[in-house]
Each structure stands twice: as structure tokens, then as C-alpha cells.
Short mmCIF file of C-alpha atoms and ligand atoms in Angstrom, two decimals:
data_model
loop_
_atom_site.label_atom_id
_atom_site.label_comp_id
_atom_site.label_asym_id
_atom_site.label_seq_id
_atom_site.Cartn_x
_atom_site.Cartn_y
_atom_site.Cartn_z
CA MET A 1 0.00 0.00 0.00
CA ILE A 2 1.34 3.47 -0.77
CA GLY A 3 1.57 6.13 1.94
CA THR A 4 -1.39 8.25 0.93
CA ASN A 5 -3.80 5.28 0.92
CA LYS A 6 -2.83 4.08 4.36
CA ILE A 7 -5.02 4.42 7.45
CA LYS A 8 -4.07 7.57 9.30
CA THR A 9 -3.04 6.50 12.77
CA ALA A 10 -2.30 8.20 16.08
CA VAL A 11 -0.17 6.53 18.73
CA PHE A 12 -0.67 7.51 22.38
CA ILE A 13 2.29 7.01 24.72
CA SER A 14 3.37 7.80 28.29
CA GLY A 15 6.86 6.36 28.55
CA THR A 16 9.73 4.66 26.75
CA GLY A 17 7.86 4.24 23.51
CA SER A 18 9.41 0.95 22.41
CA ASN A 19 6.01 -0.13 21.06
CA LEU A 20 5.78 3.18 19.21
CA LYS A 21 9.14 2.40 17.63
CA ALA A 22 7.98 -1.07 16.59
CA LEU A 23 4.75 0.33 15.14
CA TYR A 24 6.64 3.02 13.26
CA LYS A 25 9.05 0.48 11.78
CA PHE A 26 6.08 -1.65 10.73
CA SER A 27 4.23 1.35 9.26
CA LEU A 28 7.06 1.93 6.80
CA LYS A 29 6.63 -1.52 5.28
CA LYS A 30 4.72 -1.76 2.03
CA LYS A 31 2.33 -4.36 3.46
CA SER A 32 1.43 -2.15 6.43
CA PRO A 33 -2.12 -0.77 6.25
CA ILE A 34 -1.26 2.13 8.59
CA LYS A 35 0.72 5.34 8.53
CA ILE A 36 1.58 7.10 11.79
CA ASN A 37 0.54 10.71 11.47
CA LEU A 38 0.42 11.75 15.09
CA VAL A 39 1.97 10.90 18.46
CA ILE A 40 0.27 12.07 21.64
CA SER A 41 1.84 11.93 25.08
CA ASN A 42 0.39 12.86 28.45
CA TYR A 43 3.89 13.28 29.82
CA LYS A 44 6.35 15.85 28.55
CA ASN A 45 9.42 13.84 29.53
CA ALA A 46 8.27 10.59 27.94
CA LYS A 47 11.34 9.04 26.34
CA GLY A 48 9.31 8.03 23.30
CA LEU A 49 9.00 11.71 22.37
CA LEU A 50 12.67 11.81 21.45
CA PHE A 51 11.94 9.15 18.85
CA SER A 52 8.82 10.77 17.41
CA LYS A 53 10.61 14.10 17.13
CA LYS A 54 13.63 12.48 15.52
CA LYS A 55 11.38 10.87 12.93
CA LYS A 56 9.55 14.17 12.45
CA ILE A 57 6.15 12.73 13.31
CA ASN A 58 3.64 15.38 14.43
CA THR A 59 3.87 15.24 18.20
CA LYS A 60 1.60 16.75 20.84
CA ILE A 61 1.87 16.76 24.60
CA PHE A 62 -1.27 17.20 26.68
CA ASN A 63 -1.67 17.57 30.39
CA PHE A 64 -4.45 15.12 31.16
CA ASN A 65 -5.28 16.62 34.55
CA LYS A 66 -7.91 18.74 32.84
CA MET A 67 -9.38 15.66 31.24
CA ILE A 68 -12.51 16.92 29.46
CA LEU A 69 -10.87 20.05 28.13
CA ILE A 70 -7.88 18.11 26.87
CA GLU A 71 -9.92 15.34 25.31
CA ASN A 72 -11.89 17.88 23.32
CA LYS A 73 -8.65 19.38 22.08
CA ILE A 74 -7.40 15.94 21.12
CA LEU A 75 -10.64 15.11 19.31
CA LYS A 76 -10.22 18.30 17.27
CA GLU A 77 -6.62 17.36 16.46
CA LEU A 78 -7.67 13.85 15.40
CA LYS A 79 -10.40 15.23 13.20
CA LYS A 80 -8.11 17.78 11.62
CA ARG A 81 -5.62 15.05 10.72
CA LYS A 82 -8.33 12.59 9.63
CA ILE A 83 -7.11 9.99 12.11
CA LYS A 84 -8.99 6.68 11.75
CA LEU A 85 -7.11 4.51 14.24
CA ILE A 86 -5.66 5.13 17.71
CA CYS A 87 -3.04 2.78 19.11
CA LEU A 88 -2.50 3.00 22.85
CA ALA A 89 1.14 1.99 23.26
CA GLY A 90 2.04 2.16 26.92
CA PHE A 91 -0.46 4.95 27.47
CA MET A 92 -1.09 5.06 31.20
CA LYS A 93 -4.15 7.32 31.36
CA ILE A 94 -7.74 6.11 31.22
CA LEU A 95 -9.72 7.75 28.43
CA SER A 96 -13.22 9.00 29.25
CA LYS A 97 -16.34 7.09 28.20
CA ASN A 98 -17.30 9.99 25.97
CA PHE A 99 -13.97 9.91 24.14
CA ILE A 100 -14.15 6.16 23.63
CA LYS A 101 -17.73 6.46 22.35
CA LYS A 102 -16.67 9.03 19.79
CA PHE A 103 -13.92 6.71 18.49
CA LYS A 104 -15.83 3.46 18.93
CA GLY A 105 -14.11 0.44 17.43
CA LYS A 106 -11.12 2.52 16.39
CA ILE A 107 -9.02 2.44 19.56
CA ILE A 108 -6.76 -0.51 20.28
CA ASN A 109 -4.48 -1.14 23.25
CA ILE A 110 -1.57 -3.38 24.07
CA HIS A 111 -1.59 -4.87 27.54
CA PRO A 112 1.18 -6.90 29.22
CA SER A 113 -0.84 -9.93 30.34
CA LEU A 114 -3.07 -12.66 28.98
CA LEU A 115 -6.35 -10.83 29.41
CA PRO A 116 -8.85 -11.28 31.02
CA LYS A 117 -6.16 -12.12 33.58
CA TYR A 118 -4.48 -9.18 35.31
CA LYS A 119 -6.23 -6.08 34.10
CA GLY A 120 -4.66 -2.85 35.30
CA LEU A 121 -1.15 -2.45 36.69
CA ASN A 122 1.68 -4.68 38.01
CA THR A 123 0.70 -7.53 35.75
CA HIS A 124 4.07 -9.34 35.81
CA GLN A 125 4.36 -9.15 39.57
CA ARG A 126 0.89 -10.65 39.97
CA ALA A 127 1.52 -13.46 37.47
CA ILE A 128 4.76 -14.45 39.25
CA HIS A 129 3.20 -14.14 42.69
CA ASN A 130 0.37 -16.46 41.65
CA LYS A 131 2.92 -18.96 40.34
CA ASP A 132 1.39 -18.92 36.85
CA LYS A 133 3.20 -21.01 34.27
CA PHE A 134 2.53 -18.52 31.48
CA SER A 135 1.93 -14.87 31.03
CA GLY A 136 2.04 -12.83 27.83
CA CYS A 137 0.50 -9.90 26.04
CA THR A 138 -2.79 -8.96 24.46
CA VAL A 139 -3.91 -6.50 21.80
CA HIS A 140 -7.57 -5.62 22.24
CA PHE A 141 -10.19 -3.06 21.28
CA VAL A 142 -10.78 -0.43 23.92
CA ASN A 143 -14.27 -0.26 25.32
CA GLN A 144 -15.62 1.61 28.31
CA LYS A 145 -14.39 -0.95 30.86
CA LEU A 146 -10.68 -1.10 31.69
CA ASP A 147 -8.76 -3.71 29.65
CA SER A 148 -12.01 -5.50 28.79
CA GLY A 149 -12.67 -4.96 25.08
CA LYS A 150 -12.71 -7.65 22.41
CA ILE A 151 -9.37 -9.42 22.06
CA ILE A 152 -7.67 -9.19 18.67
CA LEU A 153 -4.56 -11.29 19.36
CA GLN A 154 -2.59 -12.72 22.25
CA LYS A 155 0.88 -14.17 22.66
CA LYS A 156 1.78 -16.56 25.46
CA VAL A 157 5.19 -16.30 27.15
CA LYS A 158 6.54 -18.94 29.50
CA ILE A 159 7.37 -17.80 33.03
CA LEU A 160 10.78 -19.16 34.02
CA LYS A 161 11.70 -20.34 37.51
CA LEU A 162 14.09 -17.49 38.15
CA ASP A 163 12.01 -14.76 36.54
CA THR A 164 11.63 -11.44 38.29
CA SER A 165 8.96 -9.01 37.16
CA LYS A 166 11.75 -7.13 35.36
CA SER A 167 13.09 -10.10 33.41
CA LEU A 168 9.59 -11.26 32.52
CA ALA A 169 8.57 -7.74 31.43
CA LYS A 170 11.59 -7.61 29.14
CA ARG A 171 10.74 -10.91 27.43
CA ILE A 172 7.08 -10.01 27.08
CA LEU A 173 7.92 -6.56 25.68
CA LYS A 174 9.87 -8.21 22.86
CA GLU A 175 6.75 -10.18 21.97
CA GLU A 176 4.61 -7.03 22.20
CA HIS A 177 6.68 -5.47 19.45
CA LYS A 178 5.68 -8.31 17.11
CA LEU A 179 2.12 -8.73 18.34
CA PHE A 180 0.97 -5.13 17.83
CA PRO A 181 1.74 -5.06 14.08
CA LYS A 182 0.33 -8.59 13.68
CA ALA A 183 -2.93 -7.53 15.33
CA ILE A 184 -3.19 -4.53 13.00
CA MET A 185 -2.61 -6.80 9.99
CA LYS A 186 -5.38 -9.05 11.29
CA MET A 187 -7.80 -6.15 11.76
CA TYR A 188 -7.46 -4.99 8.18
CA SER A 189 -7.12 -8.30 6.39
C1 GAR B 201 4.28 -2.07 27.62
O1 GAR B 201 4.68 -3.25 28.28
C2 GAR B 201 2.77 -2.02 27.53
O2 GAR B 201 2.16 -3.26 27.33
C3 GAR B 201 2.41 -1.47 28.88
O3 GAR B 201 3.39 -0.49 29.14
C4 GAR B 201 4.61 -0.84 28.47
C5 GAR B 201 5.04 0.34 27.64
O4 GAR B 201 6.29 0.14 27.05
N1 GAR B 201 1.10 -0.94 28.88
C6 GAR B 201 0.30 -0.93 29.95
O5 GAR B 201 0.63 -1.38 31.02
C7 GAR B 201 -1.06 -0.31 29.72
N2 GAR B 201 -1.91 -0.55 30.81
P1 GAR B 201 6.80 1.07 25.86
O6 GAR B 201 6.60 2.53 26.31
O7 GAR B 201 8.26 0.75 25.75
O8 GAR B 201 6.02 0.76 24.62
#
């Protein structure tokens, strides 16, 4: 697919942005149905912003403390840029029900667990604490309940005897970088 025909996509981040990097790399491939036109961060020091600026992707930082005001500004920005897909890539804020309604079926999220297990935070810690044999990652549609929308794809990762939440997070993150593009391919195939 050539650039102009691709689905205009916004990526929302809060931190390192390694998933943003993976999505960007994927978006440059001919087979990719998406183009990343906008990066939004709720945190001005998010490391991922260095990447988006380096790649000259339109980048906006919003202070989500004034939620409704900010969301309206974002909706305007999305409309202006004709964004048709939002990828939440390590975005640590919860979007309002109104925002989700306005973008129904067009927001997807990556979560570091095998949903419906371990919604919310500290997923790796909880999986290890419960002595699970596997954890993993999930790409799902965002609905109005936290980490509860329809699952698009999941990848299982074995939990090793000596795993700490850090070592497990690292292995799962590697899989996230493959799963996110795969899920997008699945959505548009
Ligand atoms: C990823 O592991 C992602 O699944 C997780 O944050 C990390 C962000 O890493 N997301 C959540 O926990 C969302 N609730 P990244 O900034 O390097 O992409």
C-alpha cells in the first residue's frame, strides 16, 4: 500500500515508547495498512517523544489533569488530521467514556498480560506471585471498561523459575513489538 492510501493512525504514549518504535518500523513496510501521522503523550518527559521528534512525526503533549478540556482538544486534532485509528502503546491514562464512544471500534491497546487475567497495573508481579506457568501480552479493542474490550490477538510467554517481574517484562515486551503489528494486519485483512 502506498503512503497516501494508508489508514491515518495516532499513537498515544506515556513512557519509553518501544512499542511506538515497533509500530513506526512496521508502518514503513509496504504491506502495512497504517501510517503514523500523530503521536500524543500525556507526559512531557516521555522518552518516546525523542523518537517521534527524531522521525519528524507530528507530536503533541497534553496535560491530562484537565481531562474533558484536553480530550476535546485531542478530538479536534484527530479530526483535523483525519485519524482513523488510535493505538494506545504504553499509554497510562484512562480515556473517558465519551472519548471512547466518539472513536468506537477505532481504539486498540496493548496490555502486558493474557487478558482477562491481570487487568490494570503490576501484571508481571501478579503473574509471578500467583505462580502462573505462562503470562504474555494482548492486543484488544478499547471499550468503556478497563482492559475488557474484544481481544484481537494474544501471545503466550513462559514464566521461568528465576524470573523477576523485570526479566519477565523484558521478554514479554519483545513479543509485544511483534504482536501489535500482527494484530493490526489481522484487523485490516
Ligand atoms: C508495555 O509493556 C505495555 O504493554 C504497557 O506499558 C509498556 C510500555 O512500554 N502498557 C500498559 O501497562 C497499559 N496498561 P513502551 O513505552 O516501551 O512501549
